[in-house]
JSON list of C-alpha atoms and ligand atoms in Angstrom, two decimals:
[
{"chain": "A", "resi": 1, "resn": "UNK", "atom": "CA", "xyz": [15.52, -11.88, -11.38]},
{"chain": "A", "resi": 2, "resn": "UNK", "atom": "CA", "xyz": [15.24, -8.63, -13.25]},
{"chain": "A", "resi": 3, "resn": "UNK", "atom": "CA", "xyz": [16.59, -5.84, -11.56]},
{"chain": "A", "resi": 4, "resn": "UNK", "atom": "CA", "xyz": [14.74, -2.48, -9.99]},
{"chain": "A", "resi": 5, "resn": "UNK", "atom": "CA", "xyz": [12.81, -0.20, -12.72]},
{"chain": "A", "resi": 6, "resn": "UNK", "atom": "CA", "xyz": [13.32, 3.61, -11.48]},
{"chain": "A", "resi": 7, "resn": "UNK", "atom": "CA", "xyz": [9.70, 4.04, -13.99]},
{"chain": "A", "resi": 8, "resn": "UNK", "atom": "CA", "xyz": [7.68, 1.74, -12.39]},
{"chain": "A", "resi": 9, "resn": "UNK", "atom": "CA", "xyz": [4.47, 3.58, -11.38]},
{"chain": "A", "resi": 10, "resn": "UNK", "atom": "CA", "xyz": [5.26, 3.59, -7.46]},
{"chain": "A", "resi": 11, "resn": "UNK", "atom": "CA", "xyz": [8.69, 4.85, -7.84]},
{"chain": "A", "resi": 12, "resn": "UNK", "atom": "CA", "xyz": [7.01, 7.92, -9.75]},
{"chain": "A", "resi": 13, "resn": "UNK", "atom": "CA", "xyz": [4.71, 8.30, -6.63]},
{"chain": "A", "resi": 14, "resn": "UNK", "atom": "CA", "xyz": [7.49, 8.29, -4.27]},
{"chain": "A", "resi": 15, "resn": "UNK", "atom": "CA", "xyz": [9.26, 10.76, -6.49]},
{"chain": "A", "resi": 16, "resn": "UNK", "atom": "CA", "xyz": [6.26, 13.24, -6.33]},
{"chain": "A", "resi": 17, "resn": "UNK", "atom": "CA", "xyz": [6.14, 12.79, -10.51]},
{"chain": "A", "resi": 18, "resn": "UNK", "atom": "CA", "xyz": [2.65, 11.05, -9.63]},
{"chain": "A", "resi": 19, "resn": "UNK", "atom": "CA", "xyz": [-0.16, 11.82, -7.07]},
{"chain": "A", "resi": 20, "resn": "UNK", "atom": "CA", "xyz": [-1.56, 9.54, -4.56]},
{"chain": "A", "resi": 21, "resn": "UNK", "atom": "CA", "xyz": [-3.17, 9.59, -1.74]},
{"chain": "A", "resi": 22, "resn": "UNK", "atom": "CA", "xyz": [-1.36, 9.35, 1.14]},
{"chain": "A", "resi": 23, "resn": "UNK", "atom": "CA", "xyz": [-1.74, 8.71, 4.93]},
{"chain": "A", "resi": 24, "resn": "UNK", "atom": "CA", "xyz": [1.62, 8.36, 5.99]},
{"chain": "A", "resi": 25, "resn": "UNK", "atom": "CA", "xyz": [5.31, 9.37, 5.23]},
{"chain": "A", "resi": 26, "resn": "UNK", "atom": "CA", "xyz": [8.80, 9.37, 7.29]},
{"chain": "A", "resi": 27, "resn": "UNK", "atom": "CA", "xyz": [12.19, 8.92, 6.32]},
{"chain": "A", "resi": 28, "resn": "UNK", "atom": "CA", "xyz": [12.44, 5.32, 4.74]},
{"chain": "A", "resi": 29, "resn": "UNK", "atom": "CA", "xyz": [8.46, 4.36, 4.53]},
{"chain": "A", "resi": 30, "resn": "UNK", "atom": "CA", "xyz": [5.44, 5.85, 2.10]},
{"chain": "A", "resi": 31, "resn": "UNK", "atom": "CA", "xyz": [2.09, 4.54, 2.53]},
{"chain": "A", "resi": 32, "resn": "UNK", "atom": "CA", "xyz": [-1.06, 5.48, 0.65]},
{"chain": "A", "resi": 33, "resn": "UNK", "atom": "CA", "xyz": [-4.02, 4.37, -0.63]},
{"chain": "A", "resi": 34, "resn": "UNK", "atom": "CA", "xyz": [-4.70, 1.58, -3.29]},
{"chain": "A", "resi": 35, "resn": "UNK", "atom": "CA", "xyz": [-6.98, 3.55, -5.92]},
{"chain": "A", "resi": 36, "resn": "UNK", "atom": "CA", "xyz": [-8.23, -0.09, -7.24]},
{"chain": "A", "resi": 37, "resn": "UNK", "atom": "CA", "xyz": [-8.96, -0.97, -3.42]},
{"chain": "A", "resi": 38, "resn": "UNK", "atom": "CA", "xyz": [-10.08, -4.56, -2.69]},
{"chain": "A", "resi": 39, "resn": "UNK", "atom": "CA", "xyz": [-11.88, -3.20, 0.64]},
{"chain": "A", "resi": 40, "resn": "UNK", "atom": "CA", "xyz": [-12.75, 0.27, 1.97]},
{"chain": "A", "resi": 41, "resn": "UNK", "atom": "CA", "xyz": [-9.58, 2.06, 2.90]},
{"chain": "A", "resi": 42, "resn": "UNK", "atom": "CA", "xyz": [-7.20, -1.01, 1.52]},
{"chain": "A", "resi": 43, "resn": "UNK", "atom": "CA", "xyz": [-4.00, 0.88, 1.71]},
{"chain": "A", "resi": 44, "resn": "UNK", "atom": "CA", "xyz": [0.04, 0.08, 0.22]},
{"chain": "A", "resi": 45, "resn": "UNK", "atom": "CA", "xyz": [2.92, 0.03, 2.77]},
{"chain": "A", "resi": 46, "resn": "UNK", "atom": "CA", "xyz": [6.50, 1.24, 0.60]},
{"chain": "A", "resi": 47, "resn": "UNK", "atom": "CA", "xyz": [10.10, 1.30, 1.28]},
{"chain": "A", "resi": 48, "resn": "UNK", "atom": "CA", "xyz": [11.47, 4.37, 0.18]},
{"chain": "A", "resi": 49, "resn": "UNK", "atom": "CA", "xyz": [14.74, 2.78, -1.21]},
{"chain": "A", "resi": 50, "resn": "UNK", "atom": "CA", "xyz": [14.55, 0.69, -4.03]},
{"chain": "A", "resi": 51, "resn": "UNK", "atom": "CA", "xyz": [13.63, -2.26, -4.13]},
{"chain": "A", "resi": 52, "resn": "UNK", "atom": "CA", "xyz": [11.72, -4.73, -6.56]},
{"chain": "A", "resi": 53, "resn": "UNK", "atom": "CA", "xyz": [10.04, -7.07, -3.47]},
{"chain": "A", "resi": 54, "resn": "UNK", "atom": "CA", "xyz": [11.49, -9.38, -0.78]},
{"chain": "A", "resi": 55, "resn": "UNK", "atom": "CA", "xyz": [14.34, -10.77, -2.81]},
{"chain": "A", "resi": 56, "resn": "UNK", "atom": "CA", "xyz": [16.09, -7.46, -3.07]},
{"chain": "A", "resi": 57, "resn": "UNK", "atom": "CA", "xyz": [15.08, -5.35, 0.15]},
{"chain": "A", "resi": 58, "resn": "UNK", "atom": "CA", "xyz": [17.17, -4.66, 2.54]},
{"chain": "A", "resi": 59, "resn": "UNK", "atom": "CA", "xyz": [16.17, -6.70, 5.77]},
{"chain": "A", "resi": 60, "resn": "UNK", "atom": "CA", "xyz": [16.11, -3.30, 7.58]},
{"chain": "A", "resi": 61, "resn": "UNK", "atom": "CA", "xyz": [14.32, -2.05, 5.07]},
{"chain": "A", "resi": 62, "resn": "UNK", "atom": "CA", "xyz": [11.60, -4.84, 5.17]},
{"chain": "A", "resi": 63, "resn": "UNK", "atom": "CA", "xyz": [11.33, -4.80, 8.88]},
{"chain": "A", "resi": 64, "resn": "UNK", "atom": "CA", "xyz": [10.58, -1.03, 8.92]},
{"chain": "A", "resi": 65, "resn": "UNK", "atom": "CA", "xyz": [7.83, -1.16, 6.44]},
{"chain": "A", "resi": 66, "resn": "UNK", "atom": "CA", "xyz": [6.33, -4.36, 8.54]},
{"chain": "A", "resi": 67, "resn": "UNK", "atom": "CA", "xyz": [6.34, -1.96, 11.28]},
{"chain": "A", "resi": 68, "resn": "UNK", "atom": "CA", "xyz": [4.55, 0.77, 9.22]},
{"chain": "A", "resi": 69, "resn": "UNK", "atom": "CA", "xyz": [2.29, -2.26, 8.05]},
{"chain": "A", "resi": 70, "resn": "UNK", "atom": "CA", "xyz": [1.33, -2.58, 11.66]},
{"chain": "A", "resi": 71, "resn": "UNK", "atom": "CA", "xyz": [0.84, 0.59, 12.79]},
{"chain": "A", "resi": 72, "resn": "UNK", "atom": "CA", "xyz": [-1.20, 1.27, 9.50]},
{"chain": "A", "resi": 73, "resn": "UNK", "atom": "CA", "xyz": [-3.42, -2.04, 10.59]},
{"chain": "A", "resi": 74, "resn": "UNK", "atom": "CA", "xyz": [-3.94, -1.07, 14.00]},
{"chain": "A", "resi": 75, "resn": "UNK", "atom": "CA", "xyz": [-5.01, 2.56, 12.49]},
{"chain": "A", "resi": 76, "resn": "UNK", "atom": "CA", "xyz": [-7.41, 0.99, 9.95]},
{"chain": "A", "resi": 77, "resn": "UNK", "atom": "CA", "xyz": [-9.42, -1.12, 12.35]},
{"chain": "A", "resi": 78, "resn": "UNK", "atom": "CA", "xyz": [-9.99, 2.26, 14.68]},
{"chain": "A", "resi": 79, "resn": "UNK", "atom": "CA", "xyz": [-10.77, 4.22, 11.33]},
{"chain": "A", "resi": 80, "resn": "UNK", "atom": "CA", "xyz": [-12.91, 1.56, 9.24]},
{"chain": "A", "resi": 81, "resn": "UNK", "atom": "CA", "xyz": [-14.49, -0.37, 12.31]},
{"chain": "A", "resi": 82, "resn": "UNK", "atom": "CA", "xyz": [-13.43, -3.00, 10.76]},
{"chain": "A", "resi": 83, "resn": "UNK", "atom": "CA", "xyz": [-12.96, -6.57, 12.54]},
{"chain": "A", "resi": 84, "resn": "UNK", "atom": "CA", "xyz": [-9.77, -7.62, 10.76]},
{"chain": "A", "resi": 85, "resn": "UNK", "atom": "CA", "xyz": [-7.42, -6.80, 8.43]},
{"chain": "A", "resi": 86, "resn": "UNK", "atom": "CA", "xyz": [-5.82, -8.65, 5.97]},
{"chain": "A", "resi": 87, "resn": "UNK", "atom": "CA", "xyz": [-2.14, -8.32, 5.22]},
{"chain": "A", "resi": 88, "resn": "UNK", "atom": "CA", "xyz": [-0.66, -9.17, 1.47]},
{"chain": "A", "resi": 89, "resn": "UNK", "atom": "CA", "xyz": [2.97, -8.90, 0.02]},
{"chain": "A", "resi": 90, "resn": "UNK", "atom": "CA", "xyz": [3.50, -10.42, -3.59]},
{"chain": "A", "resi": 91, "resn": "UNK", "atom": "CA", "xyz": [6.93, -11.23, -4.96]},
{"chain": "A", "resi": 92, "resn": "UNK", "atom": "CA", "xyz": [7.37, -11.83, -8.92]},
{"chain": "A", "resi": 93, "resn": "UNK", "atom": "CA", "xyz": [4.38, -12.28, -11.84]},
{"chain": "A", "resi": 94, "resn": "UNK", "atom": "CA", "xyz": [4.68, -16.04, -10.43]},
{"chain": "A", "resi": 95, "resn": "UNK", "atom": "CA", "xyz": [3.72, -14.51, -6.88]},
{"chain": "A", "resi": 96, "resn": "UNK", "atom": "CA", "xyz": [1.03, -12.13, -7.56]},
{"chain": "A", "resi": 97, "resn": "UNK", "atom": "CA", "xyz": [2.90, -8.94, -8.26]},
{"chain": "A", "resi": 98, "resn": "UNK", "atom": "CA", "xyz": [2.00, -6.80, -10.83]},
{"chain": "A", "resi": 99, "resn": "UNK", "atom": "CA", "xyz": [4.19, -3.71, -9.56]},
{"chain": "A", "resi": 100, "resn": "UNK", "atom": "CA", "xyz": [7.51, -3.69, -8.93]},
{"chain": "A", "resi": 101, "resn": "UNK", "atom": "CA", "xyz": [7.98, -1.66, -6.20]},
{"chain": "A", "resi": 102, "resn": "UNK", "atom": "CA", "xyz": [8.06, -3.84, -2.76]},
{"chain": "A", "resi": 103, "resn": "UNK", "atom": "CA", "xyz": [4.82, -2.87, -0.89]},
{"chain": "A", "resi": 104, "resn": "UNK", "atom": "CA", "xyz": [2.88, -4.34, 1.68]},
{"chain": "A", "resi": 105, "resn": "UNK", "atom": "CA", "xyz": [-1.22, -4.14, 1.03]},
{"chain": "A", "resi": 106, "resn": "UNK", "atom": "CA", "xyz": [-3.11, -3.32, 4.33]},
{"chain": "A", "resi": 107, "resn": "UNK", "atom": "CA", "xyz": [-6.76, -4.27, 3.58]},
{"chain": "A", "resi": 108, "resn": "UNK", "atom": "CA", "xyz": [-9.70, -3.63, 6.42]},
{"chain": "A", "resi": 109, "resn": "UNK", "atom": "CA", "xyz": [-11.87, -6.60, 6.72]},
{"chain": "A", "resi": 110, "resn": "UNK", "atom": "CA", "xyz": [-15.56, -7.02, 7.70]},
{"chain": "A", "resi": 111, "resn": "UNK", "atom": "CA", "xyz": [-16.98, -10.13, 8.63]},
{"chain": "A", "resi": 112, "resn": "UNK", "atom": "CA", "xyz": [-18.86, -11.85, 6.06]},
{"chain": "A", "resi": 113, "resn": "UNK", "atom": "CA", "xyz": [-17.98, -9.47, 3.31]},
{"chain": "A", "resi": 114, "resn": "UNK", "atom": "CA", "xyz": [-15.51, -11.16, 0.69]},
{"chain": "A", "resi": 115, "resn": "UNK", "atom": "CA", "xyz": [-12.39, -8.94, -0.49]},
{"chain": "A", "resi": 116, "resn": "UNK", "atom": "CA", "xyz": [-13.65, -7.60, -4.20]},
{"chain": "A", "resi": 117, "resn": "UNK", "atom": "CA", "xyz": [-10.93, -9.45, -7.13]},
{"chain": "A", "resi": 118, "resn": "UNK", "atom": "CA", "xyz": [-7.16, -7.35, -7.49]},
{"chain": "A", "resi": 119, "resn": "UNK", "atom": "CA", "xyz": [-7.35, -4.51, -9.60]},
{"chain": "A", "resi": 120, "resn": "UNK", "atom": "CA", "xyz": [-10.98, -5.11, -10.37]},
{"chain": "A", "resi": 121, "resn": "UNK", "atom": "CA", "xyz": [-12.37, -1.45, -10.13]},
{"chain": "A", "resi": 122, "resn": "UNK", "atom": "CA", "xyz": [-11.21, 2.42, -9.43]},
{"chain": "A", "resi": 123, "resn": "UNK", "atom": "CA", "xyz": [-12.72, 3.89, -6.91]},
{"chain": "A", "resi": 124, "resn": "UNK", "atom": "CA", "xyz": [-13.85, 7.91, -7.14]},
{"chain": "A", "resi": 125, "resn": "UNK", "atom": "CA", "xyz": [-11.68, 10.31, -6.61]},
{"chain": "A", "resi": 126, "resn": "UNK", "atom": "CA", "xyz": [-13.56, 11.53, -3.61]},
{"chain": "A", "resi": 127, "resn": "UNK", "atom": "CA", "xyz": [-14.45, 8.02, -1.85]},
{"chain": "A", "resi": 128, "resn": "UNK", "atom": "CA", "xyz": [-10.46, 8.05, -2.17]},
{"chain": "A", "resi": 129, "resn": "UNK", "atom": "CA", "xyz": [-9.67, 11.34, -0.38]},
{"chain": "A", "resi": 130, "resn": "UNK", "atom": "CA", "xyz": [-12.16, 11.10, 2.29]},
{"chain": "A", "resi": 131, "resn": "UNK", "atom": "CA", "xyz": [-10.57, 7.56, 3.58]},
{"chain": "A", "resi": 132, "resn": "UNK", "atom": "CA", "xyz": [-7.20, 8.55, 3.06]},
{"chain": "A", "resi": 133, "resn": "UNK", "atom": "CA", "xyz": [-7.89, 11.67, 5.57]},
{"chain": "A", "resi": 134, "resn": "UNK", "atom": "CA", "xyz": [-9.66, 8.72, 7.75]},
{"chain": "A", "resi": 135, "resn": "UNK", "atom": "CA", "xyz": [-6.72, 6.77, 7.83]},
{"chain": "A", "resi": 136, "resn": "UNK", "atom": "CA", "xyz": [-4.40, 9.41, 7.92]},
{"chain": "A", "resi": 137, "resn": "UNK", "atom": "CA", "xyz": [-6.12, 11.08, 11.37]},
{"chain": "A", "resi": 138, "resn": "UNK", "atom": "CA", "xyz": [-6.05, 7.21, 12.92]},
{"chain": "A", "resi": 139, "resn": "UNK", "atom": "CA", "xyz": [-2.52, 6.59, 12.25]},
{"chain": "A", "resi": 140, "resn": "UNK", "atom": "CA", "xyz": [-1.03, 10.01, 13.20]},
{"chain": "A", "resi": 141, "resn": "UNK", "atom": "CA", "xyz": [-3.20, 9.56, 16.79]},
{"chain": "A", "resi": 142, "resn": "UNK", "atom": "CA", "xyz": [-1.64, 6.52, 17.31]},
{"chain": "B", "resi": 1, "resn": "DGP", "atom": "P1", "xyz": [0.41, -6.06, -6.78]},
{"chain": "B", "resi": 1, "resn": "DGP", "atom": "O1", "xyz": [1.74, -5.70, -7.43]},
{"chain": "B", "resi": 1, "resn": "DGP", "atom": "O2", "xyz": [-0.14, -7.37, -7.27]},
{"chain": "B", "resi": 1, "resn": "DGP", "atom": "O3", "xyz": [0.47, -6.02, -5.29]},
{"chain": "B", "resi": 1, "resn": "DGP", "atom": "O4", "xyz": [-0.68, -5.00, -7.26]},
{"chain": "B", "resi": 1, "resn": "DGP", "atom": "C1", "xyz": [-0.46, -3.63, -7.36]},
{"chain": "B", "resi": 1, "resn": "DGP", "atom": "C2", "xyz": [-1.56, -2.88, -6.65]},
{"chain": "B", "resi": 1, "resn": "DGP", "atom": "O5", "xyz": [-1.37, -1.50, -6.90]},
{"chain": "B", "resi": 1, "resn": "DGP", "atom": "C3", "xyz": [-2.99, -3.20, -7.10]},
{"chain": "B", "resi": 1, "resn": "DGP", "atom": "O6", "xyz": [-3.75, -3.50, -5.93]},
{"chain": "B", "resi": 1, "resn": "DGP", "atom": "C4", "xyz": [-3.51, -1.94, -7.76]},
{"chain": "B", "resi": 1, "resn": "DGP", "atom": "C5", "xyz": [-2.60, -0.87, -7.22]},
{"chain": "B", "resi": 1, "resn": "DGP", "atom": "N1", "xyz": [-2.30, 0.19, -8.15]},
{"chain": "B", "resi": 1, "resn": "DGP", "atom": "C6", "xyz": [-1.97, 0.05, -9.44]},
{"chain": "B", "resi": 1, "resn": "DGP", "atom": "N2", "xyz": [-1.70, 1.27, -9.99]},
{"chain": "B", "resi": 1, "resn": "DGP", "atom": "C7", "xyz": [-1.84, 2.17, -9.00]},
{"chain": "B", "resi": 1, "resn": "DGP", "atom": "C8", "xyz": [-1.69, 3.61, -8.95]},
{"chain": "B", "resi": 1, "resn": "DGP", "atom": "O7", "xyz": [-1.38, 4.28, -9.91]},
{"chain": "B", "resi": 1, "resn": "DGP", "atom": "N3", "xyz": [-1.92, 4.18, -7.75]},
{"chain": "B", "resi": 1, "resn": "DGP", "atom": "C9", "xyz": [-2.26, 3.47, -6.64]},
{"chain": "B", "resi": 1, "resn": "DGP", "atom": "N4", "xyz": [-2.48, 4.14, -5.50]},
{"chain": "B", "resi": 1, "resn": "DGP", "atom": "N5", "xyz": [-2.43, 2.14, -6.66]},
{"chain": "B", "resi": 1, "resn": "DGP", "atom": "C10", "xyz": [-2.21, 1.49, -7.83]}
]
């Protein structure tokens, strides 16, 4: 397996080099939104520590940011009325993954509507920012 790329695009978020839109931060997780999202408020769960995806992280690592993941899907439900939420982690090209960063999607579901295709579109700027303070509010209440 290659090994962790500090210049993937994720790492540059984490390092404040890039912006992003986040809803949550604390000393070993980063979550923010997706800016292609594949639902309304479909948000990415991080380690802060490097690591490529499962086959690298540390296990503590990887159970925090499942944690994270779950408070972040508990907080999206609340904030998106949605009725489920979909959790996604891909590991390798082979797997899905298309950054190398290990991150956990969080995607709101409604029922009936079908998840738009990966990376299909970018959503505005302000669509962006007014979910991410959404999300934000639901997870910091609890
Ligand atoms: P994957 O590695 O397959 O889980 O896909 C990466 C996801 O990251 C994909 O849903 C689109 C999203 N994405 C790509 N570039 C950026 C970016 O610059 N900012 C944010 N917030 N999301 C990105």
């Amino acid at each position: 397996m290659p090994s962790y790329d500090p210049k993937n695009i994720f790492a540059k978020i984490l390092r404040g080099e890039l912006p992003s839109y986040k809803v949550y931060e604390d000393d070993k997780a980063f979550a923010f939104l997706d800016i292609m999202p594949r639902a309304p408020g479909h948000a990415l769960v991080l380690p802060k520590a490097p690591a490529r995806n499962v086959f690298d992280v540390s296990p503590d690592d990887f159970a925090h940011v499942m944690g994270v993941a779950q408070r972040v899907a508990k907080a999206a439900m609340k904030a998106f009325e949605a009725d489920g939420v979909t959790l996604q982690q891909f590991n390798e090209g082979a797997g899905g993954q298309v950054v190398f960063h290990l991150h956990v999607h969080v995607i709101p579901r409604k029922t009936g509507v079908a998840m738009k295709p990966p990376a299909a579109e970018k959503e505005k700027p302000e669509v962006l920012a007014r979910n991410a303070k959404k999300l934000a509010a639901a997870i910091a209440a609890g």
